[in-house]
Amino acid sequence: MAKQFSLQETLSYVLDSSDGEDVADAESEDFDEASETEDHLEQDQDHNEAYEENSDEEDADEDTYLSKDRSISWTSSPPPRAKKSKPALHMTTGITIYASSHAKDIKSTFELFLIEEIQKIVLEMSNVEGRRVFADEWMDLDLADIQAYIGVVILAGVYCANNENMASLWHPDSGRAIFGAVMPLKTFRKMSRVIRFDNKQKRISSKDKLAAIQLVWNKWAERLPMMYSPGPNVTVDEFLVPFRGRCPFRQYMPSKPAKYGIKILAACDSKTSYAWQMQVYTGKSVSGNLKKDPGTRVVLDVTEGLRGHTIFCDHSFTSHALSQELLKRKLTMVGIIGKNKPELPPALLATKGRACFSSMFAFTERQSLVSYCPKKGETVLLLSTLHRDASVSSRDDKKPTIILDYNKSKGGVDNLDKMVATYTCKRKTARWPMALFFNMLDVSALNSYVLWCDSHPEWHSGKSFRRRLFLEELGKALVAPLMENRQHPARTPTSLCVLNKARRPLEVENEASTSHTEAIPRKRMRCFLCSREKDRKTTVMCRTCTNPICRSHAVYHAYCVQCTDS
């Protein structure tokens, strides 16, 4: 068969002026090069065909989703080398060594947060305001007065009387005897009037909206992470301190029960609801720093110092950018993500044709996304950097594991808000710094309760009202110093009995003193206040006059009516 030349070979043959041997050599060389090129093309074609076959097989099992902004590519199957293990904690959970060594009793545990330095600031600023308002009539307070004031409002919260009128709390018949034994109602009202946290006259004019309580808040907030190390799961969320007065950063949140108030951003331990970090939201940043989303910045601020934990948050904070920032800090994240986020693929947002209890998954190298349909026409989306598979539970609703884990740990901050509201010491006030101060007392009491139960697990174990007992003992411990040193006696008999009992030294109560021995006779005697016709015998004797008294004439089981009236 004759050899066929290509167009290029024919032109080179015609135009070439060399001899036949040279042309033949060139022809052979060109033929060799052409044959090599054909061999390479055949190999490349075989390789491409094999690659297309493999890619077709992978595409048959895996779908690719592009995000709304077309910047992220999601796949329907997890990465082949995905790790499913949880991150290792970089700290020992529970009460810290410092807190354990300083928490000697309930009062000292509470004062780990409300330290003496904070009390002195409140004392100094309150005396300045008292001298300004009452002039020469004002008598300077001391630390015992400040502690007694805090103890009174805590006890009012224990008795669920925080919204009750103060006059009824001090009422001689229907009120609580301990309030009148601590201080007169007039003194309590004066203290409520003058409590301050900074000197307004010396306040430097600045754009700091929190200036009225900034110093006290900062010193208090920096104590929170020093006393307790949270467990592996940490909840980041917001709650509202109810307040309807004038405040430059008051928020309206219709989803909250109070609707109006001061918004607090908090990071809490998911198991114990210990408030590990708290931040007051004062509005948009005036610095104009737009490098990070506000939600991302808040979560990074309140989780500073954590390593190896899992952060649970809601749609207000969850984003793809936040998950990447947390991964850089060795933190994983699980949270509900809003449907308006640009990083979501439209395929997971569609509800048409979705069956109830169905789930769709999408993955990147480090993130997992699930779209769950709880009922027809609705979907719930969660983003996770902790879960790396498409596991679904065997329950009837077929919820994914991501949602079940989120439901277990999402309520840390909500539970904190609920527990604080149960025995809150908050009282009606028109000053927002006082509303914040009352919330500081509530959170400090809850945190100290967590520390006390962690270090003393046997304390009232098995009782369902341990926290109420803790708050009651805390309130009585705070008012005890003022009651022991009170100069003027209480006016009502019941309050006087409480006051006299508090004044008696503890060792006298435990020892069998002479007067106490006389107060317990060996035989029954007739009540000296009852008539001879009644002939009421008793073994109880008044601790003051040592006369026998019956139940009708005994006040607080230890004093006769005559001694209390005098």
PDB file of C-alpha atoms in Angstrom, residues 60-205:
ATOM      1  CA  ALA A  60     -23.504   8.421  40.816  1.00  0.00           C
ATOM      2  CA  ASP A  61     -22.995   8.144  44.605  1.00  0.00           C
ATOM      3  CA  GLU A  62     -22.135  11.762  45.545  1.00  0.00           C
ATOM      4  CA  ASP A  63     -23.890  15.056  44.820  1.00  0.00           C
ATOM      5  CA  THR A  64     -22.209  18.439  44.907  1.00  0.00           C
ATOM      6  CA  TYR A  65     -24.003  21.536  46.195  1.00  0.00           C
ATOM      7  CA  LEU A  66     -22.817  25.102  45.720  1.00  0.00           C
ATOM      8  CA  SER A  67     -23.619  27.731  48.339  1.00  0.00           C
ATOM      9  CA  LYS A  68     -25.749  30.774  47.549  1.00  0.00           C
ATOM     10  CA  ASP A  69     -22.685  32.975  47.062  1.00  0.00           C
ATOM     11  CA  ARG A  70     -20.971  30.124  45.112  1.00  0.00           C
ATOM     12  CA  SER A  71     -17.933  30.319  47.379  1.00  0.00           C
ATOM     13  CA  ILE A  72     -18.314  26.973  49.173  1.00  0.00           C
ATOM     14  CA  SER A  73     -18.725  23.550  47.610  1.00  0.00           C
ATOM     15  CA  TRP A  74     -20.674  21.037  49.697  1.00  0.00           C
ATOM     16  CA  THR A  75     -20.856  17.299  49.057  1.00  0.00           C
ATOM     17  CA  SER A  76     -23.527  14.827  50.069  1.00  0.00           C
ATOM     18  CA  SER A  77     -21.041  12.335  51.547  1.00  0.00           C
ATOM     19  CA  PRO A  78     -18.485  12.953  54.319  1.00  0.00           C
ATOM     20  CA  PRO A  79     -14.750  13.094  53.575  1.00  0.00           C
ATOM     21  CA  PRO A  80     -13.172   9.609  53.473  1.00  0.00           C
ATOM     22  CA  ARG A  81     -10.628  10.373  56.196  1.00  0.00           C
ATOM     23  CA  ALA A  82     -12.949  12.269  58.548  1.00  0.00           C
ATOM     24  CA  LYS A  83     -12.245  11.954  62.249  1.00  0.00           C
ATOM     25  CA  LYS A  84     -15.171  11.372  64.615  1.00  0.00           C
ATOM     26  CA  SER A  85     -13.394  11.762  67.943  1.00  0.00           C
ATOM     27  CA  LYS A  86     -14.167  14.674  70.266  1.00  0.00           C
ATOM     28  CA  PRO A  87     -11.420  17.208  71.045  1.00  0.00           C
ATOM     29  CA  ALA A  88      -9.390  16.707  74.209  1.00  0.00           C
ATOM     30  CA  LEU A  89      -9.931  19.211  77.025  1.00  0.00           C
ATOM     31  CA  HIS A  90      -6.952  21.316  78.018  1.00  0.00           C
ATOM     32  CA  MET A  91      -8.144  21.937  81.603  1.00  0.00           C
ATOM     33  CA  THR A  92      -9.480  20.042  84.610  1.00  0.00           C
ATOM     34  CA  THR A  93     -13.226  20.559  84.963  1.00  0.00           C
ATOM     35  CA  GLY A  94     -14.904  21.640  88.200  1.00  0.00           C
ATOM     36  CA  ILE A  95     -13.942  23.990  91.007  1.00  0.00           C
ATOM     37  CA  THR A  96     -10.441  25.440  90.735  1.00  0.00           C
ATOM     38  CA  ILE A  97      -7.724  24.988  93.353  1.00  0.00           C
ATOM     39  CA  TYR A  98      -7.859  28.685  94.260  1.00  0.00           C
ATOM     40  CA  ALA A  99     -11.617  28.611  94.879  1.00  0.00           C
ATOM     41  CA  SER A 100     -11.431  25.352  96.816  1.00  0.00           C
ATOM     42  CA  SER A 101      -8.791  26.755  99.179  1.00  0.00           C
ATOM     43  CA  HIS A 102     -10.735  29.987  99.851  1.00  0.00           C
ATOM     44  CA  ALA A 103     -14.287  28.598 100.116  1.00  0.00           C
ATOM     45  CA  LYS A 104     -14.356  27.870 103.852  1.00  0.00           C
ATOM     46  CA  ASP A 105     -18.085  28.383 104.350  1.00  0.00           C
ATOM     47  CA  ILE A 106     -21.118  29.597 102.415  1.00  0.00           C
ATOM     48  CA  LYS A 107     -20.425  33.280 103.015  1.00  0.00           C
ATOM     49  CA  SER A 108     -16.776  33.065 101.962  1.00  0.00           C
ATOM     50  CA  THR A 109     -17.817  31.150  98.831  1.00  0.00           C
ATOM     51  CA  PHE A 110     -20.166  33.982  97.896  1.00  0.00           C
ATOM     52  CA  GLU A 111     -17.459  36.564  98.576  1.00  0.00           C
ATOM     53  CA  LEU A 112     -15.197  34.897  96.013  1.00  0.00           C
ATOM     54  CA  PHE A 113     -17.271  36.822  93.467  1.00  0.00           C
ATOM     55  CA  LEU A 114     -18.440  39.854  95.436  1.00  0.00           C
ATOM     56  CA  ILE A 115     -14.963  40.534  96.801  1.00  0.00           C
ATOM     57  CA  GLU A 116     -14.177  43.051  99.531  1.00  0.00           C
ATOM     58  CA  GLU A 117     -12.742  45.459  96.963  1.00  0.00           C
ATOM     59  CA  ILE A 118     -16.122  45.655  95.221  1.00  0.00           C
ATOM     60  CA  GLN A 119     -17.903  46.132  98.552  1.00  0.00           C
ATOM     61  CA  LYS A 120     -15.557  48.998  99.440  1.00  0.00           C
ATOM     62  CA  ILE A 121     -16.264  50.735  96.133  1.00  0.00           C
ATOM     63  CA  VAL A 122     -20.008  50.478  96.739  1.00  0.00           C
ATOM     64  CA  LEU A 123     -19.520  51.654 100.337  1.00  0.00           C
ATOM     65  CA  GLU A 124     -17.447  54.683  99.384  1.00  0.00           C
ATOM     66  CA  MET A 125     -19.683  55.831  96.549  1.00  0.00           C
ATOM     67  CA  SER A 126     -22.844  55.292  98.622  1.00  0.00           C
ATOM     68  CA  ASN A 127     -21.488  57.417 101.465  1.00  0.00           C
ATOM     69  CA  VAL A 128     -20.646  60.176  98.974  1.00  0.00           C
ATOM     70  CA  GLU A 129     -24.191  60.101  97.623  1.00  0.00           C
ATOM     71  CA  GLY A 130     -25.656  59.904 101.140  1.00  0.00           C
ATOM     72  CA  ARG A 131     -23.801  63.020 102.255  1.00  0.00           C
ATOM     73  CA  ARG A 132     -24.929  64.837  99.115  1.00  0.00           C
ATOM     74  CA  VAL A 133     -28.615  63.929  99.543  1.00  0.00           C
ATOM     75  CA  PHE A 134     -29.092  63.981 103.338  1.00  0.00           C
ATOM     76  CA  ALA A 135     -26.284  66.400 104.297  1.00  0.00           C
ATOM     77  CA  ASP A 136     -25.732  66.486 108.065  1.00  0.00           C
ATOM     78  CA  GLU A 137     -28.430  63.909 108.750  1.00  0.00           C
ATOM     79  CA  TRP A 138     -26.417  61.209 107.033  1.00  0.00           C
ATOM     80  CA  MET A 139     -24.420  58.736 109.121  1.00  0.00           C
ATOM     81  CA  ASP A 140     -21.696  56.965 107.169  1.00  0.00           C
ATOM     82  CA  LEU A 141     -22.201  53.293 106.443  1.00  0.00           C
ATOM     83  CA  ASP A 142     -19.665  50.510 106.983  1.00  0.00           C
ATOM     84  CA  LEU A 143     -19.080  47.128 105.375  1.00  0.00           C
ATOM     85  CA  ALA A 144     -21.486  45.444 107.799  1.00  0.00           C
ATOM     86  CA  ASP A 145     -24.279  47.719 106.530  1.00  0.00           C
ATOM     87  CA  ILE A 146     -23.549  46.892 102.885  1.00  0.00           C
ATOM     88  CA  GLN A 147     -23.441  43.171 103.618  1.00  0.00           C
ATOM     89  CA  ALA A 148     -26.669  43.400 105.624  1.00  0.00           C
ATOM     90  CA  TYR A 149     -28.399  45.201 102.743  1.00  0.00           C
ATOM     91  CA  ILE A 150     -27.312  42.450 100.346  1.00  0.00           C
ATOM     92  CA  GLY A 151     -28.421  39.792 102.834  1.00  0.00           C
ATOM     93  CA  VAL A 152     -31.864  41.390 103.206  1.00  0.00           C
ATOM     94  CA  VAL A 153     -32.554  41.448  99.453  1.00  0.00           C
ATOM     95  CA  ILE A 154     -31.306  37.843  99.138  1.00  0.00           C
ATOM     96  CA  LEU A 155     -33.646  36.735 101.932  1.00  0.00           C
ATOM     97  CA  ALA A 156     -36.511  38.580 100.264  1.00  0.00           C
ATOM     98  CA  GLY A 157     -35.760  36.563  97.129  1.00  0.00           C
ATOM     99  CA  VAL A 158     -35.693  33.311  99.115  1.00  0.00           C
ATOM    100  CA  TYR A 159     -39.164  34.093 100.479  1.00  0.00           C
ATOM    101  CA  CYS A 160     -40.309  35.027  96.913  1.00  0.00           C
ATOM    102  CA  ALA A 161     -41.132  38.514  98.179  1.00  0.00           C
ATOM    103  CA  ASN A 162     -38.965  40.544  95.812  1.00  0.00           C
ATOM    104  CA  ASN A 163     -42.051  42.225  94.281  1.00  0.00           C
ATOM    105  CA  GLU A 164     -43.803  42.691  97.625  1.00  0.00           C
ATOM    106  CA  ASN A 165     -44.099  46.144  99.124  1.00  0.00           C
ATOM    107  CA  MET A 166     -41.317  46.855 101.601  1.00  0.00           C
ATOM    108  CA  ALA A 167     -43.775  48.036 104.256  1.00  0.00           C
ATOM    109  CA  SER A 168     -45.437  44.622 104.264  1.00  0.00           C
ATOM    110  CA  LEU A 169     -42.065  42.896 104.721  1.00  0.00           C
ATOM    111  CA  TRP A 170     -41.481  44.929 107.906  1.00  0.00           C
ATOM    112  CA  HIS A 171     -45.094  44.660 109.104  1.00  0.00           C
ATOM    113  CA  PRO A 172     -45.200  43.539 112.769  1.00  0.00           C
ATOM    114  CA  ASP A 173     -47.960  40.981 112.155  1.00  0.00           C
ATOM    115  CA  SER A 174     -47.778  39.777 108.544  1.00  0.00           C
ATOM    116  CA  GLY A 175     -44.115  40.506 107.831  1.00  0.00           C
ATOM    117  CA  ARG A 176     -40.951  38.510 108.446  1.00  0.00           C
ATOM    118  CA  ALA A 177     -39.365  39.024 111.841  1.00  0.00           C
ATOM    119  CA  ILE A 178     -35.804  38.854 110.519  1.00  0.00           C
ATOM    120  CA  PHE A 179     -36.174  42.025 108.423  1.00  0.00           C
ATOM    121  CA  GLY A 180     -37.056  44.151 111.432  1.00  0.00           C
ATOM    122  CA  ALA A 181     -34.289  42.507 113.432  1.00  0.00           C
ATOM    123  CA  VAL A 182     -31.631  43.474 110.854  1.00  0.00           C
ATOM    124  CA  MET A 183     -32.483  47.139 110.303  1.00  0.00           C
ATOM    125  CA  PRO A 184     -35.464  49.508 110.442  1.00  0.00           C
ATOM    126  CA  LEU A 185     -37.486  50.015 107.292  1.00  0.00           C
ATOM    127  CA  LYS A 186     -36.418  53.655 107.143  1.00  0.00           C
ATOM    128  CA  THR A 187     -32.756  52.657 107.022  1.00  0.00           C
ATOM    129  CA  PHE A 188     -33.370  50.168 104.225  1.00  0.00           C
ATOM    130  CA  ARG A 189     -35.148  52.800 102.163  1.00  0.00           C
ATOM    131  CA  LYS A 190     -32.327  55.265 102.694  1.00  0.00           C
ATOM    132  CA  MET A 191     -29.746  52.746 101.569  1.00  0.00           C
ATOM    133  CA  SER A 192     -31.773  51.863  98.494  1.00  0.00           C
ATOM    134  CA  ARG A 193     -31.881  55.555  97.686  1.00  0.00           C
ATOM    135  CA  VAL A 194     -28.126  56.203  97.892  1.00  0.00           C
ATOM    136  CA  ILE A 195     -26.516  52.981  96.623  1.00  0.00           C
ATOM    137  CA  ARG A 196     -24.026  54.049  93.924  1.00  0.00           C
ATOM    138  CA  PHE A 197     -21.120  52.477  92.039  1.00  0.00           C
ATOM    139  CA  ASP A 198     -19.192  55.554  90.906  1.00  0.00           C
ATOM    140  CA  ASN A 199     -18.970  59.283  91.628  1.00  0.00           C
ATOM    141  CA  LYS A 200     -21.074  61.055  89.036  1.00  0.00           C
ATOM    142  CA  GLN A 201     -19.435  64.411  89.819  1.00  0.00           C
ATOM    143  CA  LYS A 202     -15.966  63.060  88.987  1.00  0.00           C
ATOM    144  CA  ARG A 203     -17.052  60.874  86.098  1.00  0.00           C
ATOM    145  CA  ILE A 204     -14.970  61.588  83.034  1.00  0.00           C
ATOM    146  CA  SER A 205     -17.187  62.444  80.084  1.00  0.00           C
TER     147      SER A 205
END
